[in-house]
Amino acid sequence: MKKCITNGKIILHDEIVEKNVFIENDKIIEISDRQPINEEIIDANGLYVSPGFVDVHTHGRGGSDTMYATFEDLNIISKATLKTGVTSFLPTTMTMPVDAIAKAIENIAINKDKVEGAQVLGTHLEGPFFNKIYKGAQPEECMILPTVDNYLSFVKEYQDIVRKISIAPELEHSLELIEYLKDKNTVVSLGHTNATYEEAQKAIDAGATSGTHTYNAMTPLTHRAPGVVGAVMTNNSVYAELILDGVHVHYAAARALLGTKGKDKVILITDSLEAAGLEDGKYLLGNQDVYVKNGEARLLSGALAGSIVSMNVAVKNAYHHLGITLNEAVNLASYNPAKSINEDLLGEIKVGNFADIIFFDEDIDVKNVMIKGQLK
């Protein structure tokens, strides 16, 4: 059955238009002023019609975490994240014992196509190849060197689902691992790193194309030592993840990043943990207690431990604080992350793309969601 979305404000990559969106099966086949004839009509009732958001860095939501490694937990995250406008995501692991990471990867590989909410595109491995100096909320006792053998010890036969990995490029053997991953559809991102600008540049030259939660847990930009932040900013091939919750990064710093990188190279992420979408209180991140209060999630030490932001709120923050248009803010959460992991049929309302579409109001509150042409 063909469908037609009518009466909506369609958010395209470069503009917002009032047209009809025609869908056949799982794809968009036409965007025009033509009136529907035999199509099933989906009335947007004046809402914005946007590409679904793509979250390439999220640990959990709704009381569940990727590291819990059960179908039930993966499904809870999938359903909870869908309510925030995310139609595709990378459930993200963290630095834990190798066996625990292996279980999480296997769980995602086995159950990724069974979830009932947002689609699982694969996984993002955040750790265990990090520098203890910038550990953040990652437990240092589980950090190991980024050798190919260490990598394969937990990835095993599931390389195909590893879509992104964050590593500290200054660690011994890191360049060998980057070279190994070059032709395997796995994005290498620089994170939790004490690298100099020069060390980061070597990793980028070797094939790294992303910065993990830019500014956070990496060497800062100074005028004589540009650090990892400087390397992320000055390389056009590199995408910059950004947690835009108003806590992790000052909005002025976010504007500086956007001005340096350009509007097609910044990626909004949630870096959310199990507490996201729930009340203030005590939760877990890996094997560590996390305390959530007043929109912040911190370890007992005071270190920030991921965020509780939702993607629709991050988009709202971008729209209100970064001096960009609404469609440009949406691109940061849809088009850019999709492109960054080579998902060319996601992240944009465009003929030929999958009909992963969300409907939201002026406050960017999500009212309805469609995945591959099916309303959820």
Coordinates of N, CA, C and O in Angstrom, one line a residue, residues 123-228:
T123 N 27.0 -1.6 16.7 CA 27.4 -1.1 18.1 C 28.6 -0.1 17.9 O 29.3 -0.1 17.0
H124 N 28.7 0.7 19.0 CA 29.8 1.6 19.1 C 30.5 1.1 20.4 O 30.0 1.1 21.5
L125 N 31.8 0.8 20.2 CA 32.6 0.3 21.3 C 33.4 1.5 21.9 O 34.3 2.0 21.3
E126 N 32.9 2.0 23.1 CA 33.6 3.1 23.8 C 34.5 2.4 24.8 O 34.2 2.2 25.9
G127 N 35.8 2.2 24.4 CA 36.7 1.5 25.2 C 36.8 0.1 24.8 O 36.1 -0.4 23.9
P128 N 37.8 -0.7 25.4 CA 38.6 -0.3 26.6 C 40.0 0.3 26.3 O 40.8 0.3 27.2
F129 N 40.1 0.8 25.1 CA 41.5 1.3 24.7 C 41.6 2.8 25.0 O 41.8 3.6 24.1
F130 N 41.7 3.1 26.3 CA 41.7 4.5 26.7 C 42.9 4.8 27.6 O 43.5 3.9 28.1
N131 N 43.1 6.1 27.7 CA 44.2 6.6 28.6 C 43.6 6.9 30.0 O 42.6 7.7 30.1
K132 N 44.2 6.4 31.0 CA 43.7 6.6 32.4 C 43.7 8.0 32.8 O 42.9 8.4 33.6
I133 N 44.5 8.9 32.2 CA 44.6 10.3 32.5 C 43.3 11.0 32.2 O 42.9 11.9 32.9
Y134 N 42.6 10.5 31.2 CA 41.3 11.1 30.8 C 40.2 10.0 30.8 O 39.4 9.9 29.9
K135 N 40.2 9.3 31.9 CA 39.3 8.2 32.0 C 37.8 8.6 32.1 O 36.9 7.8 31.7
G136 N 37.6 9.8 32.6 CA 36.2 10.2 32.8 C 35.5 9.2 33.7 O 35.9 8.9 34.8
A137 N 34.4 8.6 33.3 CA 33.6 7.6 34.0 C 34.0 6.2 33.6 O 33.2 5.3 33.9
Q138 N 35.0 6.1 32.9 CA 35.4 4.7 32.4 C 36.4 4.1 33.4 O 37.4 4.8 33.8
P139 N 36.1 2.9 34.0 CA 37.0 2.3 35.0 C 38.4 2.0 34.5 O 38.5 1.2 33.6
E140 N 39.4 2.6 35.1 CA 40.8 2.4 34.6 C 41.3 1.0 34.7 O 42.2 0.6 34.0
E141 N 40.8 0.3 35.7 CA 41.4 -1.1 35.9 C 41.1 -2.0 34.8 O 41.7 -3.1 34.7
C142 N 40.1 -1.6 33.9 CA 39.8 -2.5 32.8 C 40.4 -2.0 31.5 O 40.1 -2.6 30.4
M143 N 41.2 -1.0 31.5 CA 41.7 -0.4 30.3 C 42.9 -1.3 29.8 O 43.7 -1.7 30.6
I144 N 43.0 -1.6 28.5 CA 44.0 -2.4 27.9 C 44.6 -1.7 26.7 O 44.0 -0.8 26.2
L145 N 45.7 -2.3 26.1 CA 46.3 -1.7 24.9 C 45.5 -2.1 23.7 O 44.9 -3.2 23.6
P146 N 45.4 -1.1 22.7 CA 44.7 -1.4 21.5 C 45.4 -2.2 20.4 O 45.6 -1.8 19.3
T147 N 45.7 -3.4 20.8 CA 46.3 -4.4 19.8 C 45.2 -5.0 19.0 O 44.0 -5.1 19.5
V148 N 45.5 -5.5 17.8 CA 44.5 -6.2 17.0 C 44.0 -7.5 17.8 O 42.9 -7.8 17.8
D149 N 45.0 -8.2 18.4 CA 44.6 -9.4 19.2 C 43.7 -9.1 20.3 O 42.7 -9.8 20.6
N150 N 43.9 -8.0 21.1 CA 43.0 -7.6 22.2 C 41.6 -7.3 21.6 O 40.6 -7.6 22.2
Y151 N 41.6 -6.6 20.5 CA 40.3 -6.2 19.8 C 39.5 -7.5 19.5 O 38.4 -7.6 19.8
L152 N 40.2 -8.4 18.8 CA 39.5 -9.6 18.4 C 39.1 -10.5 19.6 O 38.2 -11.3 19.4
S153 N 39.8 -10.3 20.7 CA 39.4 -11.2 21.9 C 38.0 -10.9 22.3 O 37.4 -11.8 23.0
F154 N 37.4 -9.7 22.1 CA 36.0 -9.5 22.5 C 35.1 -9.3 21.3 O 33.9 -9.6 21.4
V155 N 35.6 -8.9 20.1 CA 34.8 -8.8 19.0 C 34.5 -10.2 18.3 O 33.4 -10.4 17.8
K156 N 35.5 -11.0 18.4 CA 35.3 -12.4 17.8 C 34.8 -12.4 16.4 O 35.3 -11.7 15.6
E157 N 33.7 -13.1 16.1 CA 33.3 -13.2 14.8 C 32.2 -12.1 14.4 O 31.6 -12.2 13.3
Y158 N 32.1 -11.1 15.3 CA 31.0 -10.2 15.1 C 31.5 -8.8 14.5 O 31.0 -7.8 14.8
Q159 N 32.6 -8.8 13.8 CA 33.2 -7.6 13.2 C 32.1 -6.8 12.5 O 32.1 -5.5 12.6
D160 N 31.3 -7.4 11.8 CA 30.3 -6.7 10.9 C 29.4 -5.8 11.7 O 28.9 -4.8 11.1
I161 N 29.2 -6.0 13.0 CA 28.3 -5.1 13.7 C 29.0 -4.0 14.4 O 28.4 -3.1 15.0
V162 N 30.3 -4.0 14.4 CA 31.1 -2.9 15.1 C 31.2 -1.8 14.1 O 32.0 -1.7 13.2
R163 N 30.3 -0.8 14.3 CA 30.3 0.3 13.3 C 31.1 1.5 13.7 O 31.5 2.4 12.9
K164 N 31.5 1.5 15.0 CA 32.3 2.6 15.5 C 33.1 2.2 16.7 O 32.6 1.4 17.5
I165 N 34.3 2.7 16.9 CA 35.1 2.4 18.1 C 35.9 3.6 18.5 O 36.4 4.3 17.7
S166 N 35.8 3.9 19.8 CA 36.6 5.1 20.3 C 37.9 4.6 21.0 O 37.8 3.6 21.8
I167 N 39.0 5.2 20.6 CA 40.3 4.8 21.2 C 41.1 6.0 21.5 O 40.9 7.1 20.9
A168 N 42.1 5.8 22.4 CA 43.1 6.9 22.6 C 44.3 6.6 21.7 O 45.0 5.6 21.8
P169 N 44.5 7.5 20.7 CA 45.5 7.2 19.6 C 47.0 7.2 20.1 O 47.8 6.8 19.3
E170 N 47.2 7.8 21.2 CA 48.6 7.8 21.7 C 49.1 6.5 22.3 O 50.3 6.3 22.5
L171 N 48.2 5.6 22.5 CA 48.6 4.3 23.1 C 49.3 3.4 22.1 O 49.1 3.5 20.9
E172 N 50.2 2.6 22.6 CA 51.0 1.7 21.7 C 50.1 0.8 20.9 O 49.1 0.3 21.5
H173 N 50.4 0.6 19.7 CA 49.7 -0.2 18.7 C 48.4 0.4 18.2 O 47.7 -0.2 17.3
S174 N 48.0 1.6 18.6 CA 46.8 2.2 18.1 C 46.7 2.4 16.6 O 45.7 2.1 16.0
L175 N 47.8 2.8 16.0 CA 47.9 3.0 14.6 C 47.7 1.7 13.8 O 47.1 1.7 12.8
E176 N 48.2 0.6 14.4 CA 48.1 -0.7 13.7 C 46.6 -1.1 13.7 O 46.1 -1.6 12.7
L177 N 45.9 -0.8 14.9 CA 44.5 -1.2 14.9 C 43.7 -0.3 14.0 O 42.7 -0.8 13.3
I178 N 44.0 1.0 13.9 CA 43.3 1.9 12.9 C 43.5 1.3 11.5 O 42.5 1.3 10.7
E179 N 44.7 1.0 11.1 CA 44.9 0.4 9.8 C 44.1 -0.9 9.6 O 43.6 -1.1 8.5
Y180 N 44.1 -1.7 10.6 CA 43.3 -3.0 10.5 C 41.8 -2.7 10.2 O 41.2 -3.4 9.4
L181 N 41.3 -1.7 10.8 CA 39.9 -1.4 10.7 C 39.5 -0.6 9.5 O 38.3 -0.4 9.2
K182 N 40.5 -0.1 8.7 CA 40.3 0.8 7.6 C 39.2 0.3 6.6 O 38.4 1.1 6.2
D183 N 39.2 -1.0 6.3 CA 38.4 -1.5 5.2 C 37.2 -2.3 5.8 O 36.6 -3.1 5.1
K184 N 36.9 -2.1 7.1 CA 35.9 -3.0 7.7 C 34.6 -2.2 8.1 O 33.9 -2.7 8.9
N185 N 34.4 -1.0 7.5 CA 33.2 -0.3 7.8 C 33.0 0.1 9.3 O 31.9 0.1 9.8
T186 N 34.2 0.2 10.0 CA 34.2 0.6 11.4 C 34.8 2.0 11.5 O 36.0 2.2 11.1
V187 N 34.1 3.0 12.0 CA 34.6 4.3 12.2 C 35.5 4.3 13.4 O 35.1 3.8 14.5
V188 N 36.7 4.9 13.3 CA 37.5 5.1 14.4 C 37.4 6.5 14.9 O 37.6 7.5 14.2
S189 N 37.1 6.6 16.2 CA 36.9 7.9 16.9 C 38.0 8.1 18.0 O 38.3 7.2 18.7
L190 N 38.4 9.4 18.1 CA 39.4 9.7 19.1 C 38.8 10.1 20.4 O 38.0 11.1 20.4
G191 N 39.0 9.4 21.5 CA 38.4 9.7 22.8 C 39.1 9.2 24.0 O 39.9 8.4 23.9
H192 N 38.8 9.9 25.1 CA 39.4 9.5 26.4 C 40.9 9.4 26.2 O 41.5 8.4 26.5
T193 N 41.5 10.6 25.7 CA 42.8 10.5 25.2 C 43.6 11.7 25.7 O 43.2 12.9 25.8
N194 N 44.9 11.4 26.0 CA 45.9 12.4 26.4 C 46.9 12.7 25.2 O 48.0 13.2 25.4
A195 N 46.4 12.5 24.0 CA 47.3 12.7 22.8 C 47.6 14.1 22.6 O 46.8 15.0 22.9
T196 N 48.8 14.3 22.1 CA 49.2 15.6 21.6 C 48.4 15.9 20.2 O 47.9 14.9 19.6
Y197 N 48.5 17.1 19.7 CA 48.0 17.4 18.4 C 48.6 16.5 17.4 O 48.0 15.9 16.5
E198 N 49.9 16.3 17.5 CA 50.7 15.6 16.5 C 50.3 14.1 16.5 O 50.2 13.4 15.5
E199 N 50.1 13.5 17.7 CA 49.7 12.1 17.8 C 48.3 11.9 17.3 O 48.0 10.9 16.6
A200 N 47.4 12.9 17.6 CA 46.0 12.8 17.0 C 46.1 12.9 15.5 O 45.4 12.2 14.8
Q201 N 47.0 13.8 15.0 CA 47.0 13.9 13.5 C 47.5 12.6 12.8 O 47.0 12.3 11.8
K202 N 48.4 11.9 13.5 CA 48.9 10.7 12.9 C 47.7 9.7 12.8 O 47.6 8.9 11.9
A203 N 46.9 9.6 13.8 CA 45.7 8.7 13.8 C 44.8 9.1 12.7 O 44.2 8.3 12.1
I204 N 44.6 10.4 12.6 CA 43.7 10.9 11.5 C 44.2 10.5 10.1 O 43.5 10.1 9.2
D205 N 45.5 10.7 10.0 CA 46.2 10.3 8.7 C 46.1 8.8 8.5 O 46.0 8.4 7.3
A206 N 46.0 8.0 9.5 CA 45.9 6.6 9.4 C 44.5 6.1 9.1 O 44.2 5.0 8.7
G207 N 43.5 7.0 9.4 CA 42.1 6.7 9.0 C 41.0 7.0 10.0 O 39.8 6.8 9.8
A208 N 41.4 7.6 11.2 CA 40.4 8.0 12.2 C 39.6 9.2 11.6 O 40.1 10.1 11.0
T209 N 38.2 9.1 11.8 CA 37.4 10.1 11.2 C 36.4 10.7 12.1 O 35.3 11.3 11.7
S210 N 36.6 10.6 13.4 CA 35.6 11.1 14.4 C 36.3 11.5 15.7 O 37.4 11.0 16.0
G211 N 35.7 12.5 16.4 CA 36.1 12.8 17.8 C 35.0 12.5 18.7 O 33.9 12.9 18.5
T212 N 35.3 11.7 19.8 CA 34.3 11.3 20.7 C 34.0 12.3 21.7 O 34.9 12.9 22.4
H213 N 32.7 12.6 21.9 CA 32.2 13.7 22.7 C 33.2 14.8 22.8 O 33.8 15.1 23.9
T214 N 33.4 15.6 21.7 CA 34.4 16.6 21.6 C 34.4 17.6 22.7 O 33.3 18.0 23.2
Y215 N 35.6 17.9 23.1 CA 35.9 18.7 24.3 C 36.1 17.9 25.6 O 36.9 18.1 26.4
N216 N 35.2 16.9 25.7 CA 35.2 16.1 27.0 C 36.1 14.9 26.9 O 36.2 14.2 25.9
A217 N 37.0 14.7 27.9 CA 37.9 13.6 28.0 C 38.9 13.6 26.9 O 39.2 12.5 26.3
M218 N 39.5 14.7 26.6 CA 40.5 14.8 25.6 C 41.4 16.1 25.8 O 40.9 17.0 26.5
T219 N 42.6 16.1 25.3 CA 43.5 17.3 25.5 C 42.9 18.5 24.9 O 42.4 18.4 23.7
P220 N 42.8 19.6 25.6 CA 42.1 20.8 25.1 C 43.0 21.6 24.1 O 44.1 21.3 23.8
L221 N 42.3 22.5 23.4 CA 43.0 23.4 22.5 C 43.6 24.6 23.2 O 42.9 25.3 24.0
T222 N 44.9 24.7 23.1 CA 45.6 26.0 23.6 C 46.4 26.5 22.4 O 46.6 25.8 21.4
H223 N 46.9 27.7 22.5 CA 47.5 28.4 21.4 C 48.8 27.8 21.0 O 49.3 27.9 19.9
R224 N 49.5 27.1 21.9 CA 50.8 26.5 21.6 C 50.7 24.9 21.5 O 51.6 24.3 20.9
A225 N 49.6 24.4 22.1 CA 49.4 22.9 22.1 C 48.0 22.7 21.7 O 47.1 22.7 22.6
P226 N 47.7 22.6 20.4 CA 46.3 22.5 20.0 C 45.5 21.2 20.4 O 44.3 21.2 20.5
G227 N 46.3 20.2 20.8 CA 45.7 19.0 21.4 C 44.7 18.2 20.5 O 44.7 18.5 19.3
V228 N 44.0 17.3 21.0 CA 43.0 16.5 20.2 C 41.9 17.4 19.8 O 41.4 17.3 18.6

